Structure formats: C-alpha cells, structure tokens
Coordinates of C-alpha atoms in Angstrom, one line a residue:
M16 CA 79.4 42.6 -14.3
K17 CA 81.5 39.5 -14.8
R18 CA 83.7 38.3 -11.9
D19 CA 86.6 37.4 -14.1
V20 CA 87.8 37.8 -17.7
R21 CA 89.2 35.1 -20.0
I22 CA 91.2 36.4 -23.0
L23 CA 92.2 34.1 -25.9
L24 CA 94.8 35.0 -28.5
L25 CA 94.3 33.6 -32.0
G26 CA 96.2 34.2 -35.2
E27 CA 98.5 32.8 -37.8
A28 CA 101.8 31.1 -36.9
Q29 CA 104.8 33.6 -36.3
V30 CA 102.6 36.7 -35.8
G31 CA 103.8 37.0 -32.2
K32 CA 101.0 35.8 -30.0
T33 CA 103.2 34.1 -27.5
S34 CA 105.7 37.0 -27.5
L35 CA 102.9 39.4 -26.6
I36 CA 102.0 37.4 -23.5
L37 CA 105.6 36.9 -22.3
S38 CA 106.4 40.6 -22.9
L39 CA 103.5 41.6 -20.7
V40 CA 104.5 39.2 -17.9
S41 CA 108.2 39.8 -17.9
E42 CA 108.2 43.4 -19.2
E43 CA 110.9 42.6 -21.6
F44 CA 111.1 40.9 -25.0
P45 CA 111.9 37.1 -24.6
E46 CA 115.0 35.8 -26.3
E47 CA 113.6 32.3 -26.6
V48 CA 109.9 31.9 -27.4
P49 CA 108.1 28.5 -26.8
P50 CA 105.6 27.2 -29.4
R51 CA 102.8 28.1 -26.9
A52 CA 102.7 29.9 -23.6
E53 CA 101.0 28.4 -20.5
E54 CA 97.8 30.0 -19.3
I55 CA 98.5 33.1 -17.2
T56 CA 96.3 34.5 -14.4
I57 CA 96.7 38.2 -13.5
P58 CA 95.4 39.0 -10.0
A59 CA 92.5 41.4 -9.6
D60 CA 94.5 44.0 -7.6
V61 CA 96.9 44.7 -10.5
T62 CA 94.3 45.1 -13.3
P63 CA 92.6 48.4 -14.1
E64 CA 89.1 47.1 -13.6
K65 CA 90.0 45.1 -10.4
V66 CA 88.9 41.8 -12.0
P67 CA 91.0 38.6 -12.2
T68 CA 92.1 38.1 -15.8
H69 CA 93.2 34.8 -17.5
I70 CA 95.3 35.0 -20.7
V71 CA 95.3 31.9 -22.9
D72 CA 97.6 31.3 -25.8
S73 CA 96.8 29.1 -28.9
S74 CA 98.8 27.2 -31.5
E75 CA 97.5 25.6 -34.6
A76 CA 100.5 23.3 -34.6
E77 CA 99.8 22.0 -31.1
Q78 CA 96.0 22.1 -31.0
T79 CA 93.2 20.5 -33.1
V80 CA 90.4 22.5 -34.5
E81 CA 88.1 21.0 -31.9
E82 CA 90.5 22.1 -29.1
L83 CA 90.6 25.6 -30.6
Q84 CA 86.8 25.7 -30.7
D85 CA 86.6 24.6 -27.1
E86 CA 88.9 27.5 -26.1
I87 CA 86.8 29.9 -28.1
H88 CA 83.7 28.7 -26.3
K89 CA 85.3 29.3 -22.9
A90 CA 86.7 32.7 -23.8
N91 CA 85.0 36.0 -22.9
V92 CA 87.0 37.9 -25.6
V93 CA 89.3 36.9 -28.5
C94 CA 92.3 38.8 -29.6
V95 CA 93.0 38.1 -33.3
V96 CA 96.7 38.9 -33.8
Y97 CA 98.1 39.8 -37.2
D98 CA 101.5 40.9 -38.5
V99 CA 101.4 44.5 -39.7
S100 CA 104.2 43.8 -42.1
K101 CA 102.4 40.9 -43.8
E102 CA 99.1 41.6 -45.6
V103 CA 98.3 38.0 -45.9
T104 CA 97.8 37.8 -42.1
I105 CA 95.4 40.7 -42.3
E106 CA 93.3 39.0 -45.0
K107 CA 93.2 35.8 -42.9
I108 CA 91.2 37.9 -40.2
R109 CA 88.3 38.1 -42.6
T110 CA 88.5 34.7 -44.3
K111 CA 89.6 32.5 -41.5
W112 CA 89.7 33.7 -37.9
I113 CA 86.4 35.7 -37.5
P114 CA 84.4 32.9 -39.1
L115 CA 86.1 30.4 -36.8
V116 CA 85.1 32.5 -33.7
N117 CA 81.6 33.6 -34.6
G118 CA 80.8 31.7 -37.8
G119 CA 78.1 29.5 -36.3
T120 CA 76.4 32.4 -34.5
E121 CA 73.6 33.7 -36.6
K122 CA 71.6 35.3 -33.8
G123 CA 72.3 36.2 -30.2
P124 CA 75.4 37.5 -28.6
R125 CA 78.7 37.1 -30.3
V126 CA 82.2 36.8 -28.8
P127 CA 83.8 40.3 -28.8
I128 CA 87.0 40.5 -30.9
I129 CA 90.0 42.8 -30.5
L130 CA 92.3 43.1 -33.6
V131 CA 95.9 43.2 -32.6
G132 CA 98.5 44.4 -35.1
N133 CA 101.8 43.2 -33.8
K134 CA 105.4 44.0 -35.0
S135 CA 104.7 47.7 -35.5
D136 CA 108.5 48.1 -35.2
L137 CA 108.9 46.5 -38.6
R138 CA 106.6 48.9 -40.5
P139 CA 106.9 52.7 -40.5
G140 CA 103.3 53.5 -41.3
S141 CA 100.0 52.2 -40.0
S142 CA 97.9 49.2 -41.0
M143 CA 94.6 50.8 -40.1
E144 CA 93.7 51.6 -43.7
A145 CA 93.7 47.9 -44.5
V146 CA 91.9 46.9 -41.2
L147 CA 89.1 49.5 -41.2
P148 CA 86.9 47.7 -43.9
I149 CA 87.1 44.6 -41.8
M150 CA 86.0 46.5 -38.7
S151 CA 83.1 47.9 -40.6
Q152 CA 82.0 44.5 -41.9
F153 CA 82.0 42.7 -38.5
P154 CA 80.3 44.6 -35.6
E155 CA 81.7 42.2 -33.0
I156 CA 85.1 43.8 -33.5
E157 CA 85.4 46.2 -30.6
T158 CA 88.6 48.0 -31.6
C159 CA 92.1 47.6 -33.2
V160 CA 95.4 48.1 -31.4
E161 CA 98.8 48.3 -33.0
C162 CA 101.6 47.2 -30.8
S163 CA 105.2 45.7 -30.7
A164 CA 106.2 42.9 -28.4
K165 CA 109.8 43.7 -29.1
N166 CA 109.6 47.4 -28.1
L167 CA 106.9 46.8 -25.5
R168 CA 104.7 49.3 -27.3
N169 CA 101.0 49.3 -26.3
I170 CA 101.3 45.8 -24.7
S171 CA 99.4 46.8 -21.5
E172 CA 96.9 48.8 -23.5
L173 CA 96.1 45.7 -25.6
F174 CA 95.0 43.7 -22.6
Y175 CA 93.2 46.7 -21.0
Y176 CA 91.1 47.0 -24.2
A177 CA 90.5 43.3 -24.2
Q178 CA 89.3 43.4 -20.5
K179 CA 87.2 46.4 -21.3
A180 CA 85.5 44.7 -24.2
V181 CA 84.1 42.1 -21.7
L182 CA 83.2 44.4 -18.9
H183 CA 81.9 47.3 -21.0
P184 CA 81.0 45.8 -24.4
T185 CA 80.0 48.1 -27.3
A186 CA 77.6 45.8 -29.1
P187 CA 74.6 45.9 -26.8
L188 CA 74.8 49.7 -26.6
Y189 CA 75.4 50.9 -30.2
D190 CA 74.8 49.6 -33.7
P191 CA 76.7 51.8 -36.1
E192 CA 74.4 50.9 -39.0
T193 CA 71.0 51.6 -37.4
K194 CA 72.3 54.2 -34.8
Q195 CA 70.1 52.7 -32.1
K196 CA 71.1 53.7 -28.6
S197 CA 69.7 52.6 -25.2
C198 CA 70.3 54.4 -21.9
F199 CA 68.5 55.8 -18.9
G200 CA 69.1 58.9 -16.8
H201 CA 72.3 59.8 -15.1
P202 CA 73.2 62.9 -13.1
L203 CA 76.2 64.7 -14.7
A204 CA 79.1 66.0 -12.7
P205 CA 78.3 69.7 -11.7
Q206 CA 81.8 70.9 -12.6
A207 CA 81.6 69.6 -16.2
L208 CA 77.9 70.5 -16.8
D209 CA 78.5 73.8 -18.7
D210 CA 81.0 72.2 -21.0
V211 CA 78.7 69.3 -21.7
K212 CA 75.8 71.5 -22.5
M213 CA 77.9 73.5 -24.9
V214 CA 78.9 70.4 -26.8
V215 CA 75.3 69.2 -26.9
R216 CA 73.9 72.6 -28.1
K217 CA 76.5 72.6 -30.9
H218 CA 75.6 69.2 -32.3
V219 CA 71.9 68.6 -31.4
A220 CA 69.0 71.0 -32.1
G221 CA 66.9 71.0 -29.0
G222 CA 69.4 69.0 -27.0
V223 CA 69.3 71.5 -24.2
R224 CA 66.0 73.0 -23.0
D225 CA 65.5 75.2 -19.9
D226 CA 69.2 74.7 -19.1
R227 CA 68.6 70.9 -18.9
L228 CA 69.6 68.0 -21.2
T229 CA 66.7 66.6 -23.2
L230 CA 66.4 63.0 -24.1
D231 CA 67.9 63.7 -27.5
G232 CA 70.8 65.5 -25.9
F233 CA 71.4 62.8 -23.4
L234 CA 71.4 60.1 -26.1
F235 CA 73.8 62.1 -28.2
L236 CA 76.1 62.4 -25.2
N237 CA 76.2 58.7 -24.6
T238 CA 76.7 58.0 -28.3
L239 CA 79.7 60.3 -28.1
F240 CA 81.1 58.3 -25.2
I241 CA 80.7 55.1 -27.1
Q242 CA 82.2 56.3 -30.3
R243 CA 85.2 57.7 -28.4
G244 CA 85.8 54.4 -26.6
R245 CA 84.3 55.5 -23.2
H246 CA 82.0 52.5 -23.0
E247 CA 82.5 52.3 -19.3
T248 CA 80.8 55.6 -18.8
T249 CA 77.6 54.5 -20.4
W250 CA 77.8 51.1 -18.6
T251 CA 78.2 52.8 -15.3
I252 CA 75.0 54.6 -15.9
L253 CA 73.1 51.5 -17.0
R254 CA 74.4 49.3 -14.1
R255 CA 73.5 52.1 -11.7
F256 CA 69.9 51.7 -12.7
G257 CA 69.8 47.9 -12.6
Y258 CA 70.7 46.8 -16.2
G259 CA 72.9 43.8 -16.9
D260 CA 75.2 42.9 -19.7
T261 CA 72.3 42.0 -22.0
L262 CA 70.5 45.3 -21.3
A263 CA 67.9 43.5 -19.3
L264 CA 67.1 44.5 -15.7
S265 CA 69.1 42.2 -13.4
T266 CA 67.5 39.8 -11.0
D267 CA 69.2 41.5 -8.1
Y268 CA 67.5 44.7 -9.0
L269 CA 64.1 43.3 -9.7
S270 CA 64.0 41.0 -6.7
P271 CA 65.6 42.7 -3.7
P272 CA 65.7 40.9 -0.4
L273 CA 62.4 41.0 1.6
H274 CA 61.8 38.6 4.4
V275 CA 58.2 37.7 5.0
P276 CA 57.8 35.3 8.0
P277 CA 55.1 32.6 8.0
G278 CA 51.7 34.0 9.1
C279 CA 52.6 37.6 7.9
S280 CA 51.2 39.4 4.8
T281 CA 52.5 42.2 2.6
E282 CA 51.0 45.5 1.8
L283 CA 52.0 48.7 0.0
N284 CA 52.9 51.4 2.5
H285 CA 52.1 55.1 2.0
F286 CA 55.4 55.6 0.1
G287 CA 54.3 52.8 -2.3
Y288 CA 50.8 54.3 -2.8
Q289 CA 52.2 57.8 -3.4
F290 CA 54.6 56.4 -6.1
V291 CA 52.0 54.4 -8.0
Q292 CA 49.5 57.3 -7.8
R293 CA 52.1 59.6 -9.4
V294 CA 52.6 57.0 -12.2
F295 CA 48.8 57.0 -12.7
E296 CA 48.6 60.8 -12.9
K297 CA 51.5 60.9 -15.3
H298 CA 49.8 58.5 -17.8
D299 CA 46.3 59.9 -17.3
Q300 CA 46.9 62.3 -20.3
D301 CA 43.4 63.5 -20.6
H302 CA 43.1 64.1 -16.9
D303 CA 39.7 62.4 -16.6
G304 CA 40.7 60.4 -13.6
T305 CA 40.7 57.1 -15.5
L306 CA 43.1 55.2 -17.7
S307 CA 41.9 54.2 -21.1
P308 CA 43.3 51.0 -22.8
E309 CA 45.7 53.2 -24.7
E310 CA 46.9 55.1 -21.6
L311 CA 47.3 51.7 -19.7
E312 CA 49.3 50.4 -22.6
G313 CA 51.6 53.5 -22.3
L314 CA 52.0 52.8 -18.6
F315 CA 53.0 49.2 -19.4
S316 CA 55.4 50.2 -22.2
V317 CA 58.4 49.8 -19.9
F318 CA 57.5 46.2 -19.1
P319 CA 58.6 43.2 -21.2
A320 CA 54.9 42.2 -21.4
A321 CA 51.7 43.6 -20.0
P322 CA 51.8 42.6 -16.3
W323 CA 48.0 42.7 -15.6
G324 CA 46.0 40.1 -17.6
P325 CA 42.7 40.3 -19.4
Q326 CA 40.8 39.7 -16.1
L327 CA 41.8 43.0 -14.7
L328 CA 38.5 44.7 -15.3
Q329 CA 36.7 41.8 -13.5
E330 CA 38.9 42.1 -10.4
V331 CA 38.6 45.8 -9.5
P332 CA 36.0 48.6 -9.7
T333 CA 35.8 50.3 -13.1
E334 CA 34.1 53.2 -14.8
A335 CA 32.6 52.6 -18.2
G336 CA 35.2 50.0 -19.1
R337 CA 38.1 52.3 -18.0
L338 CA 40.4 51.9 -15.0
P339 CA 39.8 54.7 -12.4
L340 CA 42.4 55.6 -9.7
H341 CA 40.5 53.6 -7.1
G342 CA 40.5 50.4 -9.2
Y343 CA 44.1 51.0 -10.1
L344 CA 45.1 51.2 -6.4
C345 CA 43.0 48.1 -5.7
K346 CA 44.9 46.2 -8.3
W347 CA 48.3 47.2 -6.9
T348 CA 47.0 46.2 -3.4
L349 CA 45.9 42.8 -4.7
V350 CA 49.2 42.1 -6.5
T351 CA 51.2 43.1 -3.4
Y352 CA 49.1 40.8 -1.1
L353 CA 49.1 37.8 -3.4
D354 CA 52.6 37.9 -4.9
V355 CA 54.9 40.5 -3.4
R356 CA 57.8 39.3 -5.6
R357 CA 55.8 40.3 -8.7
C358 CA 54.9 43.6 -7.1
L359 CA 58.7 44.3 -6.5
E360 CA 59.4 43.5 -10.2
H361 CA 56.6 45.9 -11.3
L362 CA 57.9 48.7 -9.1
G363 CA 61.4 48.0 -10.4
Y364 CA 60.4 48.3 -14.0
L365 CA 58.7 51.6 -13.1
G366 CA 62.0 52.9 -11.6
Y367 CA 61.0 53.1 -8.0
P368 CA 64.5 53.0 -6.5
T369 CA 65.8 55.7 -8.8
L370 CA 62.8 58.1 -8.8
C371 CA 62.3 57.7 -5.0
K372 CA 66.1 57.7 -4.2
Q373 CA 66.0 54.5 -2.3
D374 CA 68.2 51.4 -2.3
S375 CA 65.4 49.2 -3.5
Q376 CA 61.7 49.0 -4.0
A377 CA 61.3 47.0 -0.8
H378 CA 61.1 50.4 0.8
A379 CA 57.5 50.6 -0.6
I380 CA 56.4 47.4 1.2
T381 CA 55.2 46.8 4.7
V382 CA 55.3 43.3 6.2
T383 CA 52.5 42.9 8.7
R384 CA 52.8 41.2 12.1
E385 CA 51.9 37.5 12.5
K386 CA 48.2 36.5 12.3
R387 CA 48.7 34.7 15.6
L388 CA 49.4 37.9 17.4
D389 CA 46.3 39.5 15.8
Q390 CA 44.2 36.6 17.1
E391 CA 45.7 37.0 20.6
K392 CA 45.0 40.7 20.7
G393 CA 41.5 40.4 19.3
Q394 CA 42.0 42.8 16.4
T395 CA 44.2 43.3 13.4
Q396 CA 46.4 46.1 12.3
R397 CA 46.3 44.9 8.7
N398 CA 44.8 47.1 6.0
V399 CA 44.2 44.3 3.6
L400 CA 41.9 41.4 4.6
L401 CA 41.2 38.1 2.8
C402 CA 37.8 36.5 2.6
K403 CA 37.5 33.0 1.1
V404 CA 34.1 32.6 -0.7
V405 CA 33.5 28.9 -0.6
G406 CA 30.5 27.0 -2.0
A407 CA 29.3 24.4 -4.5
R408 CA 29.3 25.1 -8.2
G409 CA 26.4 27.2 -9.4
V410 CA 25.5 28.8 -6.0
G411 CA 26.5 32.3 -7.3
K412 CA 30.0 32.8 -6.1
S413 CA 31.2 34.6 -9.3
A414 CA 28.1 36.9 -9.2
F415 CA 28.8 37.6 -5.5
L416 CA 32.3 38.8 -6.4
Q417 CA 31.0 41.0 -9.2
A418 CA 28.3 42.4 -6.8
F419 CA 31.1 43.4 -4.5
L420 CA 32.4 45.6 -7.3
G421 CA 29.0 47.2 -7.7
R422 CA 27.8 45.1 -10.6
G423 CA 24.5 43.2 -10.2
L424 CA 23.4 40.7 -12.8
A425 CA 21.7 43.5 -14.7
H426 CA 24.8 45.7 -14.7
Q427 CA 27.5 43.3 -15.8
D428 CA 29.5 44.1 -19.0
P429 CA 28.3 41.7 -21.7
R430 CA 31.8 41.8 -23.2
Q431 CA 33.1 40.1 -20.0
L432 CA 30.5 37.3 -19.8
H433 CA 32.3 35.0 -22.3
R434 CA 35.5 35.2 -20.5
T435 CA 36.6 32.9 -17.7
P436 CA 35.3 34.5 -14.4
A437 CA 38.0 36.1 -12.2
V438 CA 38.5 34.2 -8.9
Y439 CA 39.5 37.4 -7.1
A440 CA 37.7 40.7 -6.5
I441 CA 39.0 43.6 -4.4
N442 CA 37.4 46.8 -3.1
T443 CA 37.5 49.1 -0.1
V444 CA 35.0 48.7 2.8
R445 CA 34.5 51.0 5.8
T446 CA 34.3 49.3 9.1
N447 CA 34.1 51.0 12.5
G448 CA 35.3 54.2 10.9
Q449 CA 38.4 52.6 9.2
E450 CA 38.8 51.9 5.5
K451 CA 40.1 48.4 4.7
Y452 CA 40.8 46.6 1.5
L453 CA 38.8 43.4 1.3
I454 CA 39.8 40.7 -1.1
L455 CA 37.2 38.1 -2.1
H456 CA 38.7 34.8 -3.3
E457 CA 36.3 32.4 -4.9
M458 CA 36.9 28.7 -4.1
D459 CA 35.0 25.6 -5.0
A460 CA 34.0 23.6 -2.0
D461 CA 35.0 20.3 -3.6
S462 CA 38.6 21.5 -3.9
L463 CA 38.8 22.3 -0.2
L464 CA 37.5 18.8 0.7
S465 CA 39.4 16.7 -1.8
T466 CA 42.9 18.4 -1.8
A467 CA 45.2 20.1 0.6
T468 CA 44.1 23.5 -0.6
D469 CA 45.0 26.5 1.6
A470 CA 41.9 27.5 3.6
I471 CA 43.6 30.1 5.7
C472 CA 41.9 33.5 5.6
D473 CA 40.7 36.4 7.8
V474 CA 37.0 35.5 7.3
A475 CA 35.2 32.6 5.5
C476 CA 32.1 33.2 3.5
L477 CA 30.3 29.8 3.2
M478 CA 27.8 30.2 0.4
F479 CA 24.8 28.0 -0.4
D480 CA 21.8 28.3 -2.8
G481 CA 18.8 29.2 -0.7
S482 CA 16.6 27.7 -3.4
D483 CA 18.4 24.4 -3.4
L484 CA 19.5 23.4 0.2
Q485 CA 21.5 20.4 -0.9
S486 CA 24.4 22.8 -1.4
F487 CA 24.2 23.7 2.3
A488 CA 25.4 20.2 3.3
L489 CA 28.7 20.8 1.4
C490 CA 29.3 24.1 3.3
T491 CA 28.8 22.3 6.6
R492 CA 31.4 19.8 5.7
V493 CA 33.9 22.5 4.7
Y494 CA 33.2 24.3 8.0
K495 CA 33.7 21.2 10.1
R496 CA 36.9 20.2 8.3
H497 CA 38.7 23.6 8.2
Y498 CA 37.1 26.2 10.4
M499 CA 35.1 24.6 13.3
D500 CA 38.1 24.2 15.6
G501 CA 39.9 27.4 14.5
Q502 CA 39.6 31.1 15.2
T503 CA 38.6 32.2 11.7
P504 CA 35.2 33.9 11.7
C505 CA 32.6 32.3 9.4
L506 CA 29.5 33.6 7.8
F507 CA 26.9 31.4 6.0
V508 CA 25.3 33.2 3.1
S509 CA 22.1 32.1 1.5
S510 CA 22.3 33.2 -2.1
K511 CA 19.6 33.7 -4.8
A512 CA 17.2 35.2 -2.2
D513 CA 15.0 36.4 -5.1
L514 CA 14.0 32.8 -5.8
P515 CA 11.5 30.7 -3.7
E516 CA 13.1 29.0 -0.7
G517 CA 14.0 25.4 -1.3
V518 CA 12.5 22.4 0.4
S519 CA 13.9 21.6 3.8
L520 CA 16.0 18.5 4.0
P521 CA 16.3 16.0 6.9
G522 CA 18.6 17.3 9.6
L523 CA 19.3 20.7 10.9
T524 CA 18.2 23.8 9.0
P525 CA 20.8 26.4 8.1
A526 CA 19.5 28.6 11.0
E527 CA 19.6 25.7 13.5
F528 CA 23.1 24.7 12.4
C529 CA 24.4 28.2 12.9
R530 CA 22.7 28.5 16.3
R531 CA 24.1 25.2 17.4
H532 CA 27.7 26.2 16.4
R533 CA 27.2 29.7 17.8
L534 CA 27.7 31.3 14.4
P535 CA 25.9 34.4 13.1
A536 CA 22.5 33.6 11.5
P537 CA 22.7 32.9 7.8
T538 CA 22.6 36.1 5.7
V539 CA 20.4 36.2 2.6
F540 CA 21.7 37.8 -0.5
S541 CA 20.6 38.4 -4.1
C542 CA 22.3 40.2 -6.9
A543 CA 19.3 40.0 -9.3
S544 CA 17.7 43.3 -8.2
P545 CA 17.6 46.1 -10.8
G546 CA 19.5 48.5 -8.6
E547 CA 23.1 48.2 -7.3
P548 CA 23.6 45.2 -5.0
N549 CA 23.3 45.7 -1.2
T550 CA 26.8 46.3 0.3
A551 CA 25.8 45.5 3.9
I552 CA 27.0 41.9 3.7
F553 CA 30.5 43.0 2.6
T554 CA 30.7 45.5 5.5
Q555 CA 29.7 42.6 7.8
L556 CA 32.5 40.3 6.4
A557 CA 35.1 43.1 6.7
T558 CA 34.1 43.8 10.3
M559 CA 34.3 40.1 11.2
A560 CA 37.7 39.9 9.6
A561 CA 39.0 43.1 11.3
F562 CA 37.5 42.4 14.7
P563 CA 37.2 38.6 15.1
Y564 CA 37.2 38.8 18.9
L565 CA 34.0 40.9 18.9
V566 CA 32.2 38.3 16.9
H567 CA 33.6 35.6 19.1
G568 CA 32.6 37.4 22.3
E569 CA 29.1 38.2 21.2
L570 CA 28.4 34.6 20.3
H571 CA 30.0 32.9 23.3
P572 CA 28.3 34.0 26.5
T573 CA 30.4 31.7 28.7
S574 CA 33.6 33.5 27.5
F575 CA 31.9 36.8 28.0
W576 CA 31.0 36.1 31.7
L577 CA 34.3 34.5 32.3
R578 CA 36.1 37.7 31.1
L579 CA 33.7 39.8 33.1
T580 CA 34.3 37.8 36.3
L581 CA 38.1 37.9 35.8
G582 CA 37.9 41.6 35.2
A583 CA 35.9 42.1 38.4
V584 CA 38.4 40.0 40.4
G585 CA 41.3 41.9 38.9
A586 CA 39.7 45.2 39.9
A587 CA 39.1 44.0 43.5
V588 CA 42.7 42.7 43.8
A589 CA 44.0 46.1 42.6
A590 CA 41.9 47.9 45.1
I591 CA 43.1 45.8 48.0
L592 CA 46.8 46.3 47.0
S593 CA 46.3 50.0 46.7
F594 CA 44.7 50.2 50.2
S595 CA 47.5 48.1 51.7
L596 CA 50.1 50.3 50.2
Y597 CA 48.3 53.4 51.5
R598 CA 48.4 52.0 55.1
V599 CA 52.2 51.1 54.8
L600 CA 52.9 54.7 53.8
L601 CA 50.9 56.1 56.7
K602 CA 52.8 53.9 59.2
S603 CA 56.2 54.9 57.7
R604 CA 55.3 58.6 58.5

C-alpha cells in the first residue's frame, strides 16, 4: 500500500477546481477565488485511510502543456472536473482530458481517474446519463461524483473516493468487459455468514456446498464488493495474503527476514517437510507415489515460472522418469541448503504462511549452529552434509554423481545423456543409525587451483582416474592448497576400477601419499558394472562428514594417546579430590 496519495485536479477553466479545494479546506465557499490554489497537504490523522494526502490544483492559463504533463506524471490519481450545467465540459472529458492523462499509455498501468461533476446546485437533475457512456469507454475511470463547492455537497466524499482509487484501485481486480476476477481465500465474519450464504445461493448455482462457499461463490462475492464500490474489502483480503498493488506477491511476503550467520547452513525443519509433503500428496492425483510431468506442472501452476529446471531428474532419485516423494523431498532439501531465499519464495507461492497459520515461511527453516562448533565438539547436528567431488576432467565425476542416485552407466536414461550434466546430486545415506542427506557437488580441480572458488565442505572427495595416474597429481595439489592444514576430512577415490591400473609415475603412489598424510587409503570405485553401483563409498563419505573427529582420531595415534593420557590424569585428579573431600567430612564430624 502506498505511503501517501497525490491528487491532481484537471478540467476546463471556470468549472470550479480551485473552489472545490478551498471549500474542502475552509469548510465554506470562498468569496474570492485565485486563478490557482497552492498545493495542500492533509495530515494522515485526519484522512479516512490514515495516509498523508497532497491535493494539487491546475490551470491552463498559468501552466504549459509540459508542466501539466509533469504534474500528471507525479499524480497517483486525477480528478477531471466538469460543469454539470455545461455539456461542452462533459464532452471535453472524452476528447481532451482523458487523452491528456493516459493517451500515451497503450499497455501497463494507467493513472486512475475520478470524474467530478461540480455546480450541482445549478442543475435540478443529474448528469450521469451523459457521463455513463464515457465511463464505459474508459476503464481507468473509477467512479463519478456530483458535488457543489457552493453548497459543500459531497466535497469530502470526492476526495475520499480519490484517495480510495489509489489505495484500493478497481482496475487490477475487475475488468467489466471480460469479467475476470482475481482473489484468494478470506475467512468471513461469523455473524454475517448466514446472510452471505443466502445471497450467494440466490445468484450462483453451486456457490455454496456443504454449508461452505465454493470458489465460484467466493469470486461472485468479491465481484459484488467491487461492483458496489467496496474495493477495500477485496484489497484487504489480497494484502492479507501478500499481494501488492499489481496483484503480484510482494517482496516482503516472499522474502521474510531470516538471519544466517557465517559458517551456518539452512535446512527444512519438520514443519517444512510436513507442508511440502502435503503439497505432494495433493497433486499426486493418481496416488501412485510419484509426480508425473503433468502433475508437477499442476504443482508449479501457482509460480510465475517453473522453479525447478530441466536438470531436476539428474539431481535426485527418480522412478521411471517420474518424481517420487523421496526425490521430491531431496530437491526441497537441496534448494533450502543452496539458496534459502529461493526456498522461502517457493514456500510463499505455495501459501505456507496462510495454510500453516504462521507469520512467515521462515517458520519452516532451521538455521544450524556454526561449523566451527561442530569441529570443536567432534560431531555435527546437521542433517544435510556437503561433499565436494573434485578431480580433473574425464575422471568420472558426473558418473559418480549419477551412481549416487542408483544409476550405473548401464542404467542411465539415454534421454538425459545429451543434456549438460548436473553438478549436484542429493540422496539420503544411513550412517551410525542416523539418516542424513548427502549433497555431492562436482567441481573441476583446475577451477579450485586457478580461482578463489569456495572449497568449504563437510567432506572432500578427491577423485582420480586409476587407469591414468597423471590425474592423481592434480588431486594432491588441490589437497595441499585447500585441505591439508584444515579439519575437513578427505577421501581419495580411484575411479574406473574396471580398467587396467595405470603405469606408476615418479614420486609417491596414491597409497603412499595417503599414508604419509595420515589419510584413509584410496578407495576404488567403478560404475560400469551391470548391477546397481556399490553404495559403500557414499556411506563412508557421509560418516566422515558426520563424525570427522572419529576419522581424525583413528588416523592420528599421537592425538589418540595424548587424549588417553589426559583422560587418565583427569580421572586420577578427580579420585584424589574425592578422597580429600571425604577426609574433610570425617574430621568435621
């Protein structure tokens, strides 16, 4: 909603524009009227909508066309004033003033217009019969008000309707030619519910079912509000559910505040998972436990564009080209971890705050504790773990990611082969009795060495081609540059184990390098077998990520004996203190 309203009065000379403004301010008809009134500002606390209102007069005699156009551009609403006793001023509305206001606007929003018939004291009847054809021709005309500056008739109402045309405009809600309406749920007042249902039943077949309003009944009700000038009722409903003046969800609604400190990550909590699972079940119309492309399109119908790109089926587990609930939850987890702002937008479009009766969709997000604290405590409370899969081009990183989703080389969908490989894959892994989401992120080793690419992760998978050991040297350089002096667990993986082992190069072998740096021995892997790929390596990666201290302790005997010695000393000190305390108590008796 706008924070202030700027009203401009236009019209032929002598129709009473200035008199209307002065009569409103002084509450009496002015004896002397200047050619043009100064701009007037009405404070928020004396306006019906509690919004500051600026009223601007105009005069063709004192202003150029360029100056008038500038005022029109700054105005939120234009009041075109005519003399009800002079038909020529009515005709000028159509031929002169409306083209001046909106003549150059072929598409997009137009400035709303209020027609003001002044000097009603000079005519016994109404001018509405002459004005109605003009109102039908120009949809930007919000309403018409007949008034009298001399008798102070409808002066306040005139400016109220002008203010209302800005804060609760008709045009975005209702097109009288196409009868298109747009609105979203609103609880009706209990005391008026029976009367409302009676009106809806009378005018709309099927408007009430099971003693509740149907969509048709609800749309009819809001159309009725609009046609009777109760635009603010429909706007209250729309703004309650996050819609702005252009009927697009507002930025405040889609991006609620959520503070994520450095070193923390974001995950869906159980409220978030419950909500997105209900959305899945609603759109799984054939109840087969998967979403077909058509069902997925129906789920995305409330979004401006499909939020998940064509690589979706390469990033998550699938079933015969369809998206199962497990893969669907994996995708939500991936989006939440990588781009929580986008996740908040998605939850907003699906109506999380309204359907879950929460202030915002941030209620569905958990921010984890800092990674530094996890490293100090030797284990993590995170449910989503990140593994960087780093290696030279051609070592099999993309195949490794697909193997994580249960697709060996013999089982990959030929329709996906021509597409650009996904750089992310996510699945669940059980480690020490806990189920964790593990994200694999494919990264080229050259990019980690040549740029300041982020290498932070929960575990690093350094992959080299076992049949071509030149790729191993690249992995060692990445390890020494990014991981050797840190606390991130690392696992070297020798891919393409189905091929003959490559010729050893001068220097340390992969096994000797890992032994020297107290790393786990290289793990061999192949995704060329006819069956499903072996998942043991992914469990190993997830375990290293979840319990980095165990890996560190097992591979560093000095640290192990040091902790053992300190533990023994601590136990001895505790025993001595306990015995001393016991003797003191005995003496005190």
